[in-house]
Coordinates of C-alpha atoms and ligand atoms in Angstrom, one line a residue:
M9 CA 14.4 -25.5 163.7
N10 CA 12.5 -25.7 160.5
K11 CA 14.4 -22.6 159.3
E12 CA 18.0 -24.0 160.3
L13 CA 17.1 -27.1 158.3
K14 CA 15.8 -25.3 155.4
E15 CA 19.1 -23.0 155.4
T16 CA 21.6 -26.0 155.7
I17 CA 19.5 -27.8 152.6
K18 CA 20.1 -24.5 150.7
E19 CA 23.8 -24.5 151.7
I20 CA 24.6 -28.0 150.8
F21 CA 22.5 -28.8 147.9
N22 CA 21.4 -25.1 146.8
L23 CA 17.9 -25.7 146.9
D24 CA 14.9 -23.8 148.1
I25 CA 12.5 -25.9 149.8
D26 CA 10.5 -25.9 153.0
A27 CA 11.5 -28.4 155.8
E28 CA 9.8 -29.6 158.8
L29 CA 11.0 -31.3 162.0
L30 CA 8.4 -33.8 163.3
K31 CA 7.5 -35.1 166.6
S32 CA 9.2 -38.4 166.6
N33 CA 7.0 -41.6 166.0
R34 CA 9.8 -43.5 167.7
P35 CA 10.1 -41.9 171.2
D36 CA 12.3 -44.5 172.3
L37 CA 15.0 -43.5 169.7
C38 CA 14.5 -39.7 169.3
D39 CA 12.2 -36.6 170.3
Y40 CA 12.3 -35.2 166.5
Q41 CA 12.6 -36.7 163.3
Y42 CA 13.3 -35.3 159.8
N43 CA 11.7 -37.4 156.8
G44 CA 12.5 -35.2 154.0
T45 CA 15.5 -36.7 152.9
F46 CA 13.6 -39.2 150.7
D47 CA 12.0 -36.1 148.8
L48 CA 15.4 -34.7 148.4
A49 CA 16.7 -38.0 146.9
K50 CA 14.1 -37.6 144.2
V51 CA 15.4 -34.3 143.2
L52 CA 19.0 -34.9 143.7
H53 CA 19.0 -38.5 142.3
E54 CA 21.0 -39.4 145.2
N55 CA 20.8 -42.0 148.0
P56 CA 18.6 -40.7 151.1
Y57 CA 21.1 -42.0 153.4
T58 CA 24.0 -40.1 152.1
I59 CA 21.8 -37.0 151.8
G60 CA 20.9 -37.5 155.7
L61 CA 24.6 -37.9 156.3
K62 CA 25.6 -34.9 154.7
L63 CA 22.8 -32.9 156.7
K64 CA 23.9 -34.3 159.8
E65 CA 27.5 -33.3 159.4
S66 CA 26.5 -29.8 158.6
L67 CA 23.7 -29.3 161.4
E68 CA 26.4 -30.7 164.0
K69 CA 28.7 -27.6 163.2
K70 CA 26.2 -25.1 163.8
E71 CA 26.3 -23.8 167.4
D72 CA 22.5 -23.7 167.8
C73 CA 22.1 -27.1 166.9
Q74 CA 24.8 -28.1 169.4
K75 CA 22.9 -26.4 171.9
K76 CA 19.6 -27.8 171.4
F77 CA 20.4 -31.3 170.4
S78 CA 22.5 -34.0 172.6
K79 CA 22.6 -36.2 169.4
I80 CA 21.6 -36.0 165.8
E81 CA 21.8 -39.4 164.1
C82 CA 21.1 -40.8 160.6
V83 CA 19.8 -44.1 160.2
K84 CA 19.2 -46.3 157.3
P85 CA 17.4 -45.7 154.9
G86 CA 17.8 -42.4 155.4
F87 CA 16.1 -40.8 158.5
L88 CA 17.4 -38.0 160.6
N89 CA 16.8 -38.3 164.2
F90 CA 17.2 -35.6 166.8
T91 CA 17.6 -35.8 170.6
L92 CA 16.9 -32.6 172.4
S93 CA 19.9 -31.9 175.1
D94 CA 18.8 -31.7 178.8
A95 CA 20.0 -28.4 179.4
Y96 CA 18.2 -26.9 176.3
M97 CA 14.8 -28.7 177.5
N98 CA 15.3 -27.1 181.0
E99 CA 16.1 -23.6 179.6
I100 CA 12.5 -23.6 177.8
L101 CA 10.9 -25.0 180.6
E102 CA 12.5 -22.4 182.8
S103 CA 11.3 -19.8 180.5
M104 CA 7.7 -21.1 180.8
I105 CA 8.1 -20.8 184.6
T106 CA 9.2 -17.1 184.5
E107 CA 7.3 -15.8 181.7
E108 CA 3.7 -14.7 181.5
K109 CA 1.3 -17.5 180.4
F110 CA 3.8 -20.1 180.0
N111 CA 5.6 -18.1 177.3
I112 CA 2.8 -19.4 174.7
F113 CA 3.1 -17.0 171.4
M114 CA -0.1 -14.9 171.4
P115 CA -1.9 -14.1 168.1
K116 CA -3.1 -10.9 167.3
E117 CA -5.9 -9.6 169.2
E118 CA -9.1 -9.5 167.5
T119 CA -12.9 -8.8 168.5
I120 CA -14.7 -12.3 168.2
V121 CA -18.3 -13.0 168.9
V122 CA -18.7 -16.3 170.0
D123 CA -22.6 -17.5 169.6
Y124 CA -23.1 -20.7 171.4
G125 CA -25.7 -22.1 173.9
G126 CA -28.7 -21.4 171.7
A127 CA -31.2 -22.5 174.1
N128 CA -34.8 -22.3 172.9
I129 CA -37.3 -20.6 175.6
A130 CA -40.5 -22.1 176.5
K131 CA -39.1 -25.7 176.3
P132 CA -36.9 -27.4 178.8
L133 CA -33.2 -27.7 178.2
H134 CA -32.3 -31.4 177.2
V135 CA -29.3 -33.3 176.7
G136 CA -29.0 -32.1 173.3
H137 CA -28.4 -28.6 174.5
L138 CA -25.4 -29.8 176.4
R139 CA -22.8 -29.9 173.7
P140 CA -23.4 -26.5 172.5
A141 CA -22.9 -25.2 175.9
I142 CA -19.9 -27.1 177.0
V143 CA -18.1 -26.9 173.6
G144 CA -19.0 -23.3 173.1
E145 CA -18.0 -22.1 176.5
S146 CA -14.4 -23.8 176.2
I147 CA -13.9 -22.3 172.8
K148 CA -14.7 -18.9 174.3
R149 CA -12.2 -19.7 177.1
L150 CA -9.5 -20.9 174.8
L151 CA -9.7 -17.7 172.7
Q152 CA -9.8 -15.5 175.7
Y153 CA -6.6 -17.2 177.1
M154 CA -5.2 -16.5 173.6
N155 CA -5.6 -12.8 174.0
Q156 CA -8.7 -12.3 171.8
N157 CA -11.5 -9.9 172.7
V158 CA -14.3 -12.3 172.9
I159 CA -18.0 -11.5 173.3
A160 CA -20.1 -14.5 174.4
D161 CA -23.8 -14.5 173.1
V162 CA -26.4 -17.1 174.1
H163 CA -28.5 -16.3 171.0
L164 CA -31.9 -17.6 172.5
G165 CA -34.5 -19.1 170.1
D166 CA -37.1 -17.0 171.2
Y167 CA -39.1 -15.8 168.3
G168 CA -39.9 -19.0 166.3
L169 CA -43.2 -21.1 165.7
Q170 CA -42.9 -22.6 169.3
I171 CA -43.6 -19.2 170.8
G172 CA -47.0 -19.1 168.8
Q173 CA -47.8 -22.7 169.9
V174 CA -47.1 -21.9 173.5
I175 CA -49.3 -18.7 173.5
Y176 CA -52.0 -20.7 171.6
G177 CA -52.1 -23.4 174.4
L178 CA -52.0 -20.9 177.3
K179 CA -54.7 -19.0 175.8
E180 CA -56.8 -22.3 175.1
E181 CA -56.4 -23.2 178.8
G182 CA -57.5 -19.7 179.8
I183 CA -54.0 -19.0 181.4
L184 CA -53.1 -15.2 181.8
P185 CA -49.5 -14.0 181.6
D186 CA -49.3 -13.5 185.2
A187 CA -50.3 -16.8 186.0
I188 CA -48.0 -18.6 183.7
T189 CA -45.5 -21.2 185.6
I190 CA -42.7 -23.1 184.4
E191 CA -44.5 -26.2 185.1
K192 CA -47.5 -25.2 183.2
L193 CA -45.0 -24.4 180.4
S194 CA -43.2 -27.6 180.3
L195 CA -46.7 -29.2 179.7
I196 CA -48.0 -27.2 177.2
Y197 CA -45.2 -27.3 174.6
P198 CA -45.3 -30.9 174.1
K199 CA -49.1 -30.9 173.9
I200 CA -49.8 -28.4 171.4
S201 CA -46.6 -29.2 169.1
G202 CA -48.2 -32.7 169.1
L203 CA -51.3 -31.3 168.4
C204 CA -49.9 -29.2 165.3
K205 CA -48.4 -32.4 163.9
E206 CA -52.0 -34.1 163.6
E207 CA -54.1 -30.6 162.8
E208 CA -52.9 -28.5 159.9
S209 CA -55.6 -25.9 161.1
I210 CA -54.1 -25.5 164.5
K211 CA -50.5 -25.1 163.0
E212 CA -51.9 -22.4 160.8
I213 CA -53.4 -20.5 163.8
C214 CA -50.2 -20.9 165.8
A215 CA -48.4 -19.6 162.7
T216 CA -50.7 -16.5 162.5
I217 CA -50.0 -15.9 166.4
T218 CA -46.4 -16.1 165.8
K219 CA -46.6 -13.5 162.9
D220 CA -48.9 -11.1 164.9
L221 CA -46.3 -11.3 167.9
Q222 CA -43.6 -10.4 165.5
D223 CA -45.8 -7.5 164.3
G224 CA -46.1 -6.2 167.9
N225 CA -49.5 -7.5 168.9
E226 CA -50.0 -6.1 172.4
E227 CA -51.7 -9.1 173.7
Y228 CA -49.3 -11.7 172.7
Q229 CA -46.1 -9.3 173.5
E230 CA -47.3 -9.5 177.0
Y231 CA -47.4 -13.2 176.9
F232 CA -44.0 -13.3 175.1
R233 CA -42.3 -11.2 177.9
A234 CA -43.7 -13.4 180.6
I235 CA -42.6 -16.7 178.8
L236 CA -39.1 -15.1 178.3
E237 CA -38.4 -14.0 181.8
L238 CA -39.5 -17.2 183.3
S239 CA -37.6 -19.3 180.6
K240 CA -34.5 -17.2 180.9
K241 CA -34.3 -17.6 184.6
E242 CA -34.8 -21.4 184.3
I243 CA -32.1 -21.6 181.4
K244 CA -29.8 -19.4 183.5
K245 CA -29.9 -21.7 186.3
I246 CA -28.6 -24.6 184.4
Y247 CA -25.9 -22.8 182.5
D248 CA -24.7 -21.4 185.9
Y249 CA -24.8 -25.0 187.4
L250 CA -22.5 -26.0 184.1
G251 CA -20.3 -22.9 184.8
V252 CA -21.5 -21.7 181.2
H253 CA -21.4 -17.8 181.3
F254 CA -22.5 -15.4 178.5
D255 CA -21.9 -11.5 178.2
L256 CA -25.1 -11.1 176.1
W257 CA -28.3 -12.8 176.9
L258 CA -29.9 -11.8 173.6
G259 CA -32.2 -13.7 171.4
E260 CA -33.9 -13.7 168.0
S261 CA -36.4 -11.3 169.1
D262 CA -33.7 -8.7 169.8
A263 CA -32.7 -8.6 166.2
Y264 CA -36.1 -7.4 164.8
A265 CA -35.2 -3.9 165.1
Y266 CA -32.4 -4.5 162.6
I267 CA -34.8 -6.2 159.9
P268 CA -36.1 -2.8 158.1
L269 CA -32.5 -1.7 157.7
L270 CA -31.3 -5.1 156.4
S271 CA -34.5 -5.4 154.1
Q272 CA -33.7 -2.1 152.5
E273 CA -30.1 -3.3 151.8
L274 CA -31.1 -6.6 150.2
E275 CA -33.7 -4.5 148.0
F276 CA -31.4 -1.9 147.1
L277 CA -28.9 -4.5 145.9
G278 CA -31.7 -6.6 144.0
L279 CA -31.2 -9.8 146.0
L280 CA -34.8 -10.4 147.2
K281 CA -36.7 -12.5 144.7
T282 CA -40.5 -13.3 145.4
S283 CA -41.5 -17.0 144.9
D284 CA -45.1 -18.1 145.6
G285 CA -45.5 -15.1 147.6
A286 CA -42.3 -15.6 149.7
K287 CA -39.1 -13.4 149.4
I288 CA -36.1 -15.5 148.9
I289 CA -32.6 -15.0 148.3
D290 CA -30.6 -17.5 145.8
V291 CA -27.3 -18.5 147.1
Q292 CA -26.6 -21.3 144.8
E293 CA -22.9 -20.9 143.6
N294 CA -21.5 -22.1 140.3
T295 CA -19.1 -24.6 141.8
D296 CA -21.6 -26.1 144.1
K297 CA -21.9 -30.0 143.4
I298 CA -25.0 -30.0 145.3
V299 CA -28.2 -28.1 145.2
V300 CA -28.1 -25.4 148.0
P301 CA -31.7 -24.0 148.3
P302 CA -32.4 -20.4 148.5
C303 CA -32.7 -18.7 151.9
I304 CA -36.3 -18.0 152.6
Y305 CA -36.2 -14.4 154.1
Q306 CA -40.0 -13.7 154.5
K307 CA -42.8 -16.3 154.3
S308 CA -46.0 -15.5 152.3
N309 CA -47.9 -14.4 155.6
G310 CA -45.3 -12.1 156.2
A311 CA -43.5 -13.9 158.9
Y312 CA -39.8 -13.6 159.1
L313 CA -37.7 -16.9 159.5
Y314 CA -34.7 -18.3 161.4
G315 CA -32.3 -17.2 158.3
T316 CA -33.6 -13.6 158.5
T317 CA -33.1 -13.4 162.5
D318 CA -29.5 -14.6 162.0
L319 CA -28.6 -12.2 159.5
A320 CA -30.4 -9.3 161.3
T321 CA -28.3 -10.4 164.4
I322 CA -25.0 -10.2 162.3
L323 CA -26.3 -6.6 161.5
Q324 CA -26.9 -5.8 165.2
R325 CA -23.4 -7.4 166.2
E326 CA -21.8 -5.4 163.4
K327 CA -23.3 -1.9 164.9
D328 CA -22.7 -2.9 168.3
F329 CA -19.2 -4.3 168.4
H330 CA -17.7 -4.1 164.8
P331 CA -16.4 -7.8 165.2
K332 CA -13.7 -9.3 163.1
K333 CA -15.1 -12.7 163.2
I334 CA -18.4 -14.4 164.7
L335 CA -18.2 -18.2 165.5
Y336 CA -21.3 -20.0 165.7
V337 CA -21.2 -23.2 167.9
A338 CA -24.2 -25.5 166.8
D339 CA -25.4 -28.9 165.7
S340 CA -23.5 -30.0 162.5
R341 CA -27.3 -30.7 161.1
Q342 CA -27.6 -27.0 161.0
S343 CA -24.7 -26.9 158.5
L344 CA -26.9 -25.8 155.6
H345 CA -28.7 -22.9 157.5
F346 CA -25.3 -21.4 158.1
T347 CA -24.1 -22.0 154.6
Q348 CA -27.0 -19.8 153.4
V349 CA -27.0 -17.4 156.1
F350 CA -23.0 -16.6 155.4
R351 CA -23.6 -16.7 151.6
V352 CA -26.2 -13.9 151.9
A353 CA -24.1 -12.0 154.2
K354 CA -21.2 -12.0 151.6
K355 CA -23.4 -10.5 149.1
T356 CA -24.0 -7.5 151.1
N357 CA -21.9 -4.5 151.9
S358 CA -22.5 -4.0 155.5
L359 CA -21.7 -7.8 156.5
K360 CA -19.4 -8.9 154.0
N361 CA -16.0 -8.1 155.7
I362 CA -17.0 -10.2 159.0
D363 CA -15.5 -13.4 158.8
L364 CA -18.1 -16.2 159.6
E365 CA -17.3 -19.5 160.9
F366 CA -19.7 -22.5 161.4
L367 CA -18.3 -24.8 164.1
G368 CA -20.5 -27.9 163.8
L369 CA -21.0 -30.4 166.6
G370 CA -21.8 -34.1 166.2
T371 CA -24.8 -35.7 168.2
I372 CA -24.5 -37.2 171.9
N373 CA -25.8 -41.0 171.2
G374 CA -27.0 -43.5 173.4
S375 CA -25.5 -47.0 173.2
D376 CA -27.9 -47.7 170.2
G377 CA -25.9 -45.3 168.4
K378 CA -29.1 -43.0 168.1
P379 CA -29.6 -39.5 169.8
F380 CA -29.3 -40.1 173.6
K381 CA -32.9 -41.1 175.2
T382 CA -33.8 -42.1 178.5
R383 CA -35.1 -45.8 179.2
E384 CA -38.6 -44.5 178.8
G385 CA -37.6 -43.0 175.2
N386 CA -37.8 -39.5 176.2
T387 CA -35.0 -37.0 175.7
P388 CA -33.8 -36.8 179.2
K389 CA -33.8 -33.2 181.1
L390 CA -30.5 -32.1 182.0
E391 CA -31.5 -31.6 185.7
D392 CA -32.2 -35.2 185.7
L393 CA -29.0 -36.2 184.0
F394 CA -27.0 -34.3 186.8
L395 CA -28.8 -36.1 189.6
E396 CA -27.8 -39.5 188.0
T397 CA -24.4 -38.9 187.2
K398 CA -23.9 -37.8 191.1
Q399 CA -25.3 -40.9 192.1
I400 CA -23.5 -43.1 189.8
F401 CA -20.2 -41.5 190.8
L402 CA -21.0 -42.0 194.6
N403 CA -22.2 -45.6 194.0
N404 CA -18.7 -46.1 192.2
I405 CA -16.6 -44.9 195.0
E406 CA -14.7 -47.4 196.8
H407 CA -12.9 -45.4 199.6
D408 CA -14.9 -43.4 202.2
T409 CA -14.3 -39.7 201.4
T410 CA -17.3 -37.4 202.5
Y411 CA -18.1 -34.8 199.8
T412 CA -19.7 -31.5 200.1
Q413 CA -22.3 -30.8 197.8
E414 CA -20.2 -28.2 196.3
D415 CA -17.4 -30.6 195.7
L416 CA -20.0 -33.0 194.0
D417 CA -21.2 -30.7 191.9
K418 CA -18.0 -29.7 190.8
I419 CA -17.1 -33.6 190.1
V420 CA -20.4 -34.0 188.2
I421 CA -19.5 -31.1 185.7
A422 CA -16.1 -32.4 185.4
I423 CA -17.4 -35.9 184.6
I424 CA -19.9 -34.6 181.6
K425 CA -17.6 -32.1 180.5
F426 CA -14.4 -34.1 180.0
A427 CA -16.7 -37.0 178.5
D428 CA -17.4 -34.5 176.0
L429 CA -14.4 -32.4 175.4
Q430 CA -12.1 -35.2 174.7
N431 CA -13.9 -35.9 171.6
N432 CA -13.4 -34.1 168.5
R433 CA -16.1 -31.9 168.4
E434 CA -17.4 -32.5 164.9
K435 CA -17.8 -36.3 165.7
E436 CA -20.8 -38.1 167.7
Y437 CA -20.0 -39.9 170.8
V438 CA -21.8 -42.4 173.1
F439 CA -22.9 -40.9 176.3
D440 CA -22.0 -43.6 179.1
I441 CA -22.1 -42.2 182.6
A442 CA -20.9 -45.2 184.3
K443 CA -17.7 -45.3 182.1
F444 CA -17.3 -41.4 182.5
S445 CA -17.7 -41.5 186.4
K446 CA -14.6 -43.8 187.0
T447 CA -11.5 -42.6 188.6
I448 CA -9.3 -44.7 186.1
G449 CA -9.3 -44.2 182.5
K450 CA -9.7 -41.1 180.4
T451 CA -12.3 -39.5 182.7
G452 CA -12.8 -36.3 184.6
P453 CA -12.3 -37.8 188.0
Y454 CA -9.1 -39.2 186.8
I455 CA -7.7 -35.7 185.8
L456 CA -9.0 -34.1 188.9
Y457 CA -7.5 -37.0 191.0
T458 CA -4.1 -36.6 189.3
Y459 CA -4.2 -32.8 189.8
L460 CA -4.9 -33.0 193.5
R461 CA -2.6 -35.7 194.3
T462 CA 0.2 -34.0 192.6
K463 CA -0.8 -30.7 194.4
K464 CA -0.5 -32.5 197.7
I465 CA 3.5 -33.6 197.0
I466 CA 4.0 -29.9 196.4
K467 CA 2.3 -28.8 199.4
N468 CA 4.5 -31.2 201.5
N469 CA 7.6 -29.6 200.1
E470 CA 6.6 -26.1 199.3
N471 CA 10.0 -24.8 200.3
C472 CA 11.6 -26.9 197.8
I473 CA 10.1 -24.7 194.7
D474 CA 13.0 -23.0 193.2
N475 CA 14.8 -23.1 189.8
L476 CA 15.1 -26.3 187.7
S477 CA 18.5 -28.0 187.6
K478 CA 20.6 -28.5 184.5
T479 CA 19.8 -32.4 184.7
I480 CA 17.1 -34.7 183.8
Y481 CA 17.1 -37.7 186.2
N482 CA 15.2 -40.6 184.3
V483 CA 13.1 -41.6 181.6
H484 CA 9.9 -40.7 183.5
D485 CA 11.4 -37.4 184.4
R486 CA 12.2 -36.8 180.8
N487 CA 8.9 -38.1 179.1
L488 CA 7.1 -35.4 181.3
R489 CA 9.3 -32.7 180.5
L490 CA 9.1 -33.3 176.9
K491 CA 5.2 -33.4 177.1
L492 CA 5.2 -30.0 178.9
L493 CA 7.3 -28.7 176.0
E494 CA 4.6 -29.2 173.6
L495 CA 2.2 -26.8 175.3
N496 CA 2.8 -23.6 173.1
E497 CA 2.2 -25.9 170.0
I498 CA -0.8 -27.4 171.2
M499 CA -2.4 -24.1 172.0
Q500 CA -1.7 -22.8 168.7
Y501 CA -3.3 -25.7 166.8
A502 CA -6.4 -25.9 169.3
F503 CA -6.7 -21.9 168.8
K504 CA -6.5 -22.3 164.9
T505 CA -8.7 -25.2 164.7
R506 CA -11.3 -24.2 167.6
M507 CA -10.8 -27.7 169.0
P508 CA -11.1 -28.0 172.7
S509 CA -10.3 -31.9 172.2
V510 CA -6.8 -30.9 171.4
V511 CA -6.4 -29.3 174.7
A512 CA -8.5 -32.1 176.6
N513 CA -6.3 -34.8 175.2
Y514 CA -3.1 -33.2 175.8
L515 CA -4.3 -32.8 179.3
Y516 CA -5.0 -36.3 179.8
E517 CA -1.6 -37.0 178.4
I518 CA 0.0 -34.9 180.9
C519 CA -1.9 -36.7 183.6
V520 CA -0.8 -40.1 182.5
L521 CA 2.8 -39.0 182.6
V522 CA 2.8 -37.1 185.9
N523 CA 1.2 -40.5 187.2
A524 CA 4.2 -42.5 185.9
F525 CA 6.4 -39.8 187.1
Y526 CA 5.4 -39.9 190.9
E527 CA 4.8 -43.5 191.1
N528 CA 8.5 -44.1 190.1
N529 CA 10.2 -41.0 191.8
H530 CA 9.5 -40.7 195.5
I531 CA 10.0 -37.1 196.4
N532 CA 8.8 -37.1 200.0
N533 CA 11.4 -39.5 201.0
L534 CA 14.3 -37.8 199.1
E535 CA 17.3 -36.3 200.7
E536 CA 19.2 -35.0 197.7
D537 CA 18.7 -31.3 197.7
E538 CA 19.1 -30.3 194.2
K539 CA 17.1 -33.2 192.8
K540 CA 14.3 -32.6 195.1
K541 CA 14.1 -29.0 194.3
D542 CA 14.1 -29.7 190.7
W543 CA 11.5 -32.0 190.9
V544 CA 9.2 -30.1 193.1
T545 CA 9.7 -27.2 190.7
L546 CA 9.0 -29.4 187.7
L547 CA 5.6 -30.5 189.4
N548 CA 4.6 -26.9 190.2
L549 CA 5.0 -26.0 186.6
T550 CA 3.0 -29.1 185.8
T551 CA 0.1 -28.5 188.2
N552 CA 0.1 -24.8 187.1
I553 CA -0.4 -25.9 183.4
I554 CA -3.0 -28.3 184.3
D555 CA -4.9 -26.0 186.2
T556 CA -4.9 -23.4 183.2
L557 CA -6.1 -26.2 180.9
L558 CA -8.6 -27.1 183.3
N559 CA -9.9 -23.7 183.3
I560 CA -10.0 -23.6 179.6
L561 CA -12.2 -26.6 179.6
G562 CA -14.5 -25.1 182.2
M563 CA -13.7 -27.9 184.8
D564 CA -13.6 -26.5 188.5
I565 CA -11.3 -28.3 191.1
P566 CA -13.1 -29.9 194.2
S567 CA -11.2 -29.7 197.2
V568 CA -11.2 -33.5 197.7
M569 CA -11.6 -36.5 195.2
Ligands
LIG607 N1 -32.0 -22.1 168.9 C1 -31.1 -23.0 168.1 C2 -31.6 -24.3 168.0 O1 -32.1 -24.8 169.0 C3 -29.6 -22.9 167.9 C4 -29.3 -21.6 167.6 C5 -27.8 -21.3 166.9 N2 -27.1 -20.0 166.8 C6 -27.6 -19.3 165.8 N3 -27.1 -18.2 165.8 N4 -28.5 -19.7 164.9 O2 -31.6 -25.0 167.0

């Protein structure tokens, strides 16, 4: 429509300007509105209302507009209001039914690596790891749905100081590599990391162990492999439970093989500077308003750091997949780290052509507004959180449904994921399981409940799924159809901004409208054939869309709610 509007403005006023039809902010009056008359008025020195009338008259003569709109109105002081025609709405909905993927316009296919999850080995996963997993998985699925060739990599934190600390602790207690257990690991890390904060000499020893491990020390390598295997298994279990799946289970340690090649290029380009024995790369730019410290590439003891492994990993990905883009889904507090890494990459020849995007995440907070902790003041382990959620959901239930364990797990995941995904990923939010577990309100259970209830109506009237009629029967019916018509625009926007929250909020809006629809329109008792067919067909399209959106958000559907 924007094109037609632009053309009409050109025809009448001989002006070349872009025009945009917006979704109406007064849905009781119209579906779309054009407010550009006020800008035109300034240029043309004419009254906006007169301009609006001229546009309306001219648009009404156009065949295309006659087909699309049942009413174009100009209201004082100069707004142009558009109401879609029932036949046109149904024609578009019909194309969503018949065409693949609801006739959504697909962007060009590109190879995109999504780096998310980012669990660290040798430490248990806690609530802070939820968000990168949940949001990252959803971004991956969104991109896949939009036709992209996506490669998901967990990028384990497996070669940093924590490994040196854990190896030190294990050796101190005389535990050999093949005697390591998850329980022992989970006790050792907090103990030694606490010790390191108190005693500089122990911290030094752990740093040396880390460096020697990186250099290939056989004994430490043996410890490392044992810790990696055990931890990976544990981490996988939790990600599996969450429905979070990666194509690649690589980590920082896998990038080490690429460091020599990277160093060679950085040396050749003269980018490495020595400062206090360390090798650093300047990344400050003239236009920066703040100090951006250099990227530390190699410590004075020879150890490599977080930035180095991220750079080497880009090189590894370039060699393996030639990606057009790499997306990093991680805590917003890592923003400076990624700025440094991206700037270094741009200075090289081998990495400069890859688009690097950092998708920052806000923290999950407790009711005190600080990062979420248990009542005892610890960061809760994910497994405990799942159990607690299950219990709270069951305590809340008023009807006596019996759930299988499998269904309960799906519900727990839906509770946790929808609570997270409805928030803009950059913003923090307060974790409140009791609120998230309710079947009313903006919650996972409400969405699942709506889906299953609608599905039941369809199942009872399956023989009625047919074509849509040419009619729209009442306001609840029309509101639902209008919402479904937004799908394409919503998906484009969510894709462009990498924002699952756009999908989640849209899904919620559909559910509110479908609830209003079936509360006011009783399909099961209907006799009128055409209307019944139309409504069942509409609901069938609706549940197909809900199903797809749930899948993009990574929420599985239980058999009952
Ligand atoms: N392991 C890191 C952490 O826990 C997150 C990894 C994010 N991804 C990356 N390529 N640096 O902080």
